[in-house]
Each structure stands twice: as C-alpha cells, then as structure tokens.
Amino acid sequence: MADARARAAYLGYRAAAEAARVVPPALGRPLARIAARAWRLAQPNRRHQVARNLERVLPDASPAERQRALRRVFDYYGRYWHELFRLAVEDLAGLLADFTI
C-alpha cells in the first residue's frame, strides 16, 4: 500500500511538473493557486497542523485573521511548487526580473 501511495505521489508530481512547463505562467499561477486550495481542503490533518502553528506565531490574531493566514500559507505553497516546476524552462533574465532586493 505504501508503495502504491509513493508511486501515486511521484506520478502526481511528475504530471504537475510537466504541466507547469507547458502551461503559460499567466494561466499556471492561478491554476497552482486553485490546486493549493483544493489540497488545503482535501488534507484536514495538514490544515490542522498549519492552523496550530499559526496560533503560536499569531497569538493576538483574531480567528478570521488566522483563517486568512492559513489560506495564504497554502496559496504560497502552491506558488512555490509552480515556480519550482518551471525552473527548467525559465531563463535567467526572467527569473531575475521577478526578484526585488
């Protein structure tokens, strides 16, 4: 069973990486956000752990503020994976144009 899960996870990552490489970024970014939000809803244990972590780092935040932060955590995680998967097809000038120091 663990082998089947590991294989499914591997194939899922491979499919997402291939899609991120061929889908234009203007479409890929919102799709990554949608995928991250779906993952947030589909993974109650992970969502609960992130919520517990946010309670520790945002002790004075209201429940609504923590919920917004929770959504942003998963949105950023989707963005992270999208950008990581696109590294193989990005040129250096394009990467540097997205950085602000």
Coordinates of N, CA, C and O in Angstrom, one line a residue:
M1 N 0.8 -1.2 0.0 CA 0.0 0.0 0.0 C 0.9 1.3 0.0 O 0.6 2.2 -0.7
A2 N 1.9 1.3 0.8 CA 2.8 2.4 0.9 C 3.5 2.6 -0.5 O 3.7 3.8 -0.9
D3 N 3.9 1.5 -1.1 CA 4.5 1.7 -2.5 C 3.5 2.3 -3.5 O 3.9 3.1 -4.3
A4 N 2.3 1.9 -3.4 CA 1.3 2.5 -4.3 C 1.1 4.0 -4.0 O 1.0 4.8 -5.0
R5 N 1.1 4.4 -2.8 CA 0.9 5.8 -2.4 C 2.2 6.6 -2.9 O 2.0 7.7 -3.4
A6 N 3.3 6.0 -2.7 CA 4.6 6.7 -3.1 C 4.6 6.8 -4.6 O 5.0 7.9 -5.1
R7 N 4.2 5.8 -5.3 CA 4.1 5.8 -6.8 C 3.1 6.9 -7.3 O 3.4 7.6 -8.2
A8 N 2.0 6.9 -6.6 CA 0.9 7.9 -7.0 C 1.4 9.3 -6.7 O 1.2 10.2 -7.6
A9 N 2.1 9.5 -5.6 CA 2.7 10.9 -5.3 C 3.7 11.2 -6.4 O 3.7 12.4 -6.9
Y10 N 4.6 10.3 -6.7 CA 5.6 10.6 -7.7 C 5.0 10.9 -9.0 O 5.4 11.9 -9.7
L11 N 4.0 10.2 -9.5 CA 3.3 10.4 -10.7 C 2.6 11.8 -10.7 O 2.6 12.5 -11.7
G12 N 2.0 12.1 -9.6 CA 1.3 13.4 -9.4 C 2.3 14.6 -9.6 O 2.0 15.5 -10.3
Y13 N 3.5 14.4 -8.9 CA 4.5 15.5 -9.0 C 5.0 15.6 -10.4 O 5.2 16.7 -11.0
R14 N 5.2 14.5 -11.1 CA 5.7 14.5 -12.5 C 4.7 15.1 -13.4 O 5.0 15.9 -14.2
A15 N 3.4 14.8 -13.2 CA 2.4 15.4 -14.0 C 2.3 16.9 -13.8 O 2.2 17.7 -14.8
A16 N 2.4 17.3 -12.6 CA 2.3 18.8 -12.2 C 3.5 19.5 -12.8 O 3.4 20.6 -13.4
A17 N 4.7 18.8 -12.8 CA 5.9 19.5 -13.3 C 5.8 19.6 -14.8 O 6.1 20.7 -15.4
E18 N 5.3 18.6 -15.5 CA 5.2 18.7 -16.9 C 4.1 19.8 -17.3 O 4.3 20.5 -18.2
A19 N 3.0 19.8 -16.6 CA 2.0 20.8 -16.9 C 2.6 22.2 -16.6 O 2.3 23.1 -17.5
A20 N 3.3 22.4 -15.6 CA 3.8 23.7 -15.3 C 4.8 24.2 -16.3 O 4.9 25.4 -16.6
R21 N 5.5 23.3 -17.0 CA 6.5 23.6 -18.0 C 5.8 24.0 -19.3 O 6.3 24.8 -20.0
V22 N 4.6 23.5 -19.6 CA 4.0 23.8 -20.9 C 2.9 24.8 -20.8 O 2.6 25.4 -21.8
V23 N 2.3 25.0 -19.6 CA 1.2 25.9 -19.5 C 1.8 27.3 -19.3 O 2.7 27.5 -18.5
P24 N 1.3 28.3 -20.0 CA 1.9 29.7 -19.8 C 1.7 30.1 -18.3 O 0.7 29.8 -17.7
P25 N 2.7 30.9 -17.8 CA 2.7 31.3 -16.4 C 1.4 32.1 -16.1 O 0.9 31.9 -14.9
A26 N 0.9 32.9 -17.0 CA -0.3 33.6 -16.7 C -1.5 32.7 -16.4 O -2.4 33.1 -15.7
L27 N -1.5 31.5 -16.9 CA -2.5 30.6 -16.6 C -2.1 29.6 -15.5 O -2.9 29.2 -14.7
G28 N -0.8 29.3 -15.5 CA -0.3 28.3 -14.5 C -0.4 28.8 -13.1 O -0.7 28.1 -12.2
R29 N -0.1 30.1 -12.9 CA -0.2 30.7 -11.5 C -1.5 30.5 -10.9 O -1.7 30.0 -9.7
P30 N -2.6 31.0 -11.6 CA -3.9 30.8 -11.0 C -4.3 29.3 -10.8 O -4.9 28.9 -9.8
L31 N -3.9 28.4 -11.7 CA -4.1 27.0 -11.6 C -3.4 26.4 -10.4 O -4.0 25.6 -9.7
A32 N -2.2 26.9 -10.1 CA -1.5 26.4 -9.0 C -2.2 26.9 -7.7 O -2.2 26.1 -6.7
R33 N -2.7 28.1 -7.7 CA -3.5 28.6 -6.5 C -4.7 27.7 -6.3 O -5.0 27.3 -5.2
I34 N -5.4 27.4 -7.4 CA -6.6 26.6 -7.2 C -6.2 25.2 -6.7 O -6.9 24.6 -5.8
A35 N -5.1 24.6 -7.2 CA -4.7 23.3 -6.8 C -4.3 23.3 -5.3 O -4.6 22.4 -4.5
A36 N -3.6 24.4 -4.9 CA -3.3 24.5 -3.5 C -4.5 24.6 -2.6 O -4.5 24.1 -1.5
R37 N -5.5 25.4 -3.0 CA -6.7 25.5 -2.2 C -7.4 24.2 -2.1 O -8.0 23.8 -1.1
A38 N -7.5 23.4 -3.2 CA -8.1 22.1 -3.2 C -7.3 21.2 -2.3 O -7.9 20.4 -1.5
W39 N -6.0 21.3 -2.3 CA -5.2 20.4 -1.4 C -5.4 20.8 0.1 O -5.5 19.9 0.9
R40 N -5.6 22.1 0.3 CA -5.9 22.6 1.7 C -7.2 21.9 2.2 O -7.3 21.4 3.3
L41 N -8.2 21.9 1.3 CA -9.5 21.3 1.7 C -9.4 19.8 1.8 O -10.1 19.2 2.7
A42 N -8.6 19.2 1.0 CA -8.5 17.7 1.0 C -7.6 17.1 2.1 O -7.6 15.9 2.3
Q43 N -6.8 18.0 2.7 CA -5.9 17.5 3.7 C -6.2 18.1 5.1 O -5.5 19.0 5.6
P44 N -7.2 17.6 5.8 CA -7.5 18.2 7.1 C -6.4 18.1 8.1 O -6.3 19.0 9.0
N45 N -5.6 17.0 8.1 CA -4.6 16.9 9.1 C -3.5 18.0 8.9 O -3.0 18.6 9.8
R46 N -3.1 18.2 7.6 CA -2.1 19.2 7.3 C -2.7 20.6 7.7 O -2.0 21.5 8.2
R47 N -3.9 20.8 7.3 CA -4.6 22.1 7.6 C -4.6 22.4 9.1 O -4.3 23.5 9.5
H48 N -4.9 21.3 9.8 CA -5.0 21.5 11.3 C -3.6 21.8 11.8 O -3.5 22.7 12.7
Q49 N -2.5 21.2 11.3 CA -1.2 21.4 11.8 C -0.8 22.9 11.5 O -0.2 23.6 12.3
V50 N -1.1 23.3 10.3 CA -0.8 24.7 9.9 C -1.5 25.7 10.8 O -1.0 26.7 11.3
A51 N -2.8 25.4 11.1 CA -3.6 26.2 12.0 C -3.0 26.3 13.4 O -2.9 27.4 14.0
R52 N -2.5 25.2 13.9 CA -1.8 25.1 15.2 C -0.6 26.0 15.2 O -0.3 26.7 16.1
N53 N 0.2 25.9 14.1 CA 1.4 26.7 14.0 C 1.1 28.1 14.0 O 1.8 29.0 14.6
L54 N 0.1 28.5 13.3 CA -0.3 29.9 13.2 C -0.8 30.4 14.5 O -0.6 31.6 14.8
E55 N -1.4 29.6 15.3 CA -1.8 30.0 16.7 C -0.6 30.4 17.5 O -0.7 31.4 18.3
R56 N 0.5 29.7 17.3 CA 1.7 30.0 18.0 C 2.4 31.3 17.6 O 2.9 32.1 18.4
V57 N 2.4 31.5 16.3 CA 3.1 32.7 15.7 C 2.2 33.9 15.6 O 2.7 35.0 15.5
L58 N 0.9 33.8 15.7 CA 0.0 34.9 15.6 C -1.0 34.8 16.8 O -2.2 34.7 16.7
P59 N -0.4 34.9 18.1 CA -1.3 34.7 19.2 C -2.4 35.7 19.4 O -3.4 35.5 20.0
D60 N -2.1 36.9 18.9 CA -3.1 38.0 19.1 C -4.0 38.2 17.9 O -4.9 39.1 18.0
A61 N -3.9 37.4 16.9 CA -4.7 37.5 15.7 C -6.1 36.9 16.0 O -6.3 36.0 16.8
S62 N -7.1 37.5 15.4 CA -8.5 37.0 15.5 C -8.6 35.7 14.7 O -7.8 35.4 13.9
P63 N -9.6 34.9 15.0 CA -9.8 33.7 14.2 C -9.9 34.0 12.7 O -9.4 33.2 11.9
A64 N -10.6 35.1 12.4 CA -10.7 35.4 10.9 C -9.3 35.7 10.3 O -9.1 35.3 9.2
E65 N -8.5 36.4 11.1 CA -7.2 36.8 10.6 C -6.3 35.5 10.4 O -5.6 35.3 9.4
R66 N -6.5 34.6 11.4 CA -5.7 33.3 11.3 C -6.2 32.5 10.1 O -5.4 31.8 9.4
Q67 N -7.5 32.5 9.8 CA -8.0 31.8 8.7 C -7.5 32.4 7.4 O -7.2 31.6 6.4
R68 N -7.4 33.7 7.3 CA -6.8 34.3 6.1 C -5.3 33.9 5.9 O -4.9 33.6 4.9
A69 N -4.6 33.9 7.1 CA -3.2 33.5 7.0 C -3.1 32.0 6.6 O -2.2 31.7 5.9
L70 N -4.0 31.2 7.1 CA -4.0 29.8 6.7 C -4.2 29.6 5.2 O -3.4 28.8 4.6
R71 N -5.1 30.3 4.6 CA -5.3 30.3 3.2 C -4.0 30.8 2.4 O -3.6 30.2 1.4
R72 N -3.4 31.8 2.9 CA -2.2 32.4 2.3 C -1.1 31.3 2.4 O -0.3 31.2 1.4
V73 N -0.9 30.6 3.5 CA 0.1 29.6 3.6 C 0.0 28.6 2.5 O 1.0 28.3 1.8
F74 N -1.2 28.1 2.2 CA -1.4 27.1 1.2 C -1.3 27.7 -0.2 O -0.7 27.1 -1.1
D75 N -1.7 29.0 -0.4 CA -1.5 29.7 -1.7 C -0.1 29.8 -2.0 O 0.4 29.6 -3.1
Y76 N 0.7 30.2 -1.0 CA 2.2 30.4 -1.2 C 2.8 29.1 -1.5 O 3.8 29.0 -2.3
Y77 N 2.3 28.0 -0.9 CA 2.9 26.7 -1.1 C 2.6 26.3 -2.6 O 3.5 25.7 -3.2
G78 N 1.4 26.5 -3.1 CA 1.1 26.3 -4.5 C 2.0 27.1 -5.4 O 2.5 26.6 -6.4
R79 N 2.2 28.3 -5.0 CA 3.1 29.2 -5.8 C 4.5 28.6 -5.8 O 5.2 28.6 -6.9
Y80 N 5.0 28.2 -4.7 CA 6.3 27.6 -4.5 C 6.5 26.5 -5.5 O 7.5 26.4 -6.3
W81 N 5.6 25.5 -5.5 CA 5.7 24.3 -6.4 C 5.6 24.7 -7.8 O 6.4 24.2 -8.6
H82 N 4.7 25.7 -8.2 CA 4.7 26.1 -9.6 C 6.0 26.7 -10.0 O 6.5 26.4 -11.1
E83 N 6.5 27.6 -9.2 CA 7.8 28.2 -9.6 C 8.9 27.2 -9.6 O 9.8 27.2 -10.5
L84 N 9.0 26.2 -8.7 CA 10.0 25.2 -8.7 C 9.9 24.3 -10.0 O 10.9 24.1 -10.6
F85 N 8.7 23.9 -10.3 CA 8.5 23.1 -11.5 C 8.9 23.9 -12.8 O 9.3 23.3 -13.8
R86 N 8.7 25.2 -12.8 CA 9.0 26.0 -14.0 C 10.5 26.3 -14.2 O 11.0 26.8 -15.2
L87 N 11.3 26.0 -13.1 CA 12.7 26.4 -13.2 C 13.4 25.8 -14.4 O 14.3 26.5 -15.0
A88 N 13.1 24.6 -14.9 CA 13.7 24.0 -16.0 C 13.5 24.8 -17.3 O 14.3 24.6 -18.2
V89 N 12.5 25.6 -17.4 CA 12.2 26.3 -18.6 C 12.3 27.8 -18.5 O 12.1 28.5 -19.5
E90 N 12.7 28.3 -17.4 CA 12.8 29.7 -17.2 C 14.2 30.2 -17.6 O 15.2 29.4 -17.4
D91 N 14.3 31.4 -18.2 CA 15.7 31.9 -18.4 C 16.1 32.8 -17.3 O 15.3 33.3 -16.5
L92 N 17.4 33.0 -17.2 CA 17.9 33.7 -16.0 C 17.4 35.1 -16.0 O 17.0 35.6 -14.9
A93 N 17.2 35.8 -17.1 CA 16.7 37.2 -17.1 C 15.3 37.2 -16.6 O 14.9 38.1 -15.9
G94 N 14.5 36.2 -17.0 CA 13.1 36.2 -16.5 C 13.1 36.0 -15.0 O 12.2 36.5 -14.3
L95 N 13.9 35.1 -14.5 CA 14.0 34.9 -13.0 C 14.4 36.1 -12.3 O 13.8 36.5 -11.3
L96 N 15.4 36.8 -12.8 CA 15.9 38.0 -12.1 C 14.9 39.1 -12.2 O 14.8 39.9 -11.2
A97 N 14.1 39.2 -13.2 CA 13.1 40.2 -13.3 C 12.0 40.1 -12.2 O 11.4 41.1 -11.9
D98 N 11.8 38.9 -11.7 CA 10.8 38.6 -10.7 C 11.3 38.9 -9.3 O 10.6 38.8 -8.3
F99 N 12.6 39.2 -9.1 CA 13.2 39.4 -7.8 C 13.3 40.9 -7.4 O 13.6 41.7 -8.3
T100 N 13.0 41.2 -6.2 CA 13.2 42.5 -5.7 C 14.1 42.4 -4.4 O 13.7 41.7 -3.5
I101 N 15.2 43.1 -4.4 CA 16.1 43.0 -3.3 C 16.2 44.4 -2.7 O 16.4 45.4 -3.4

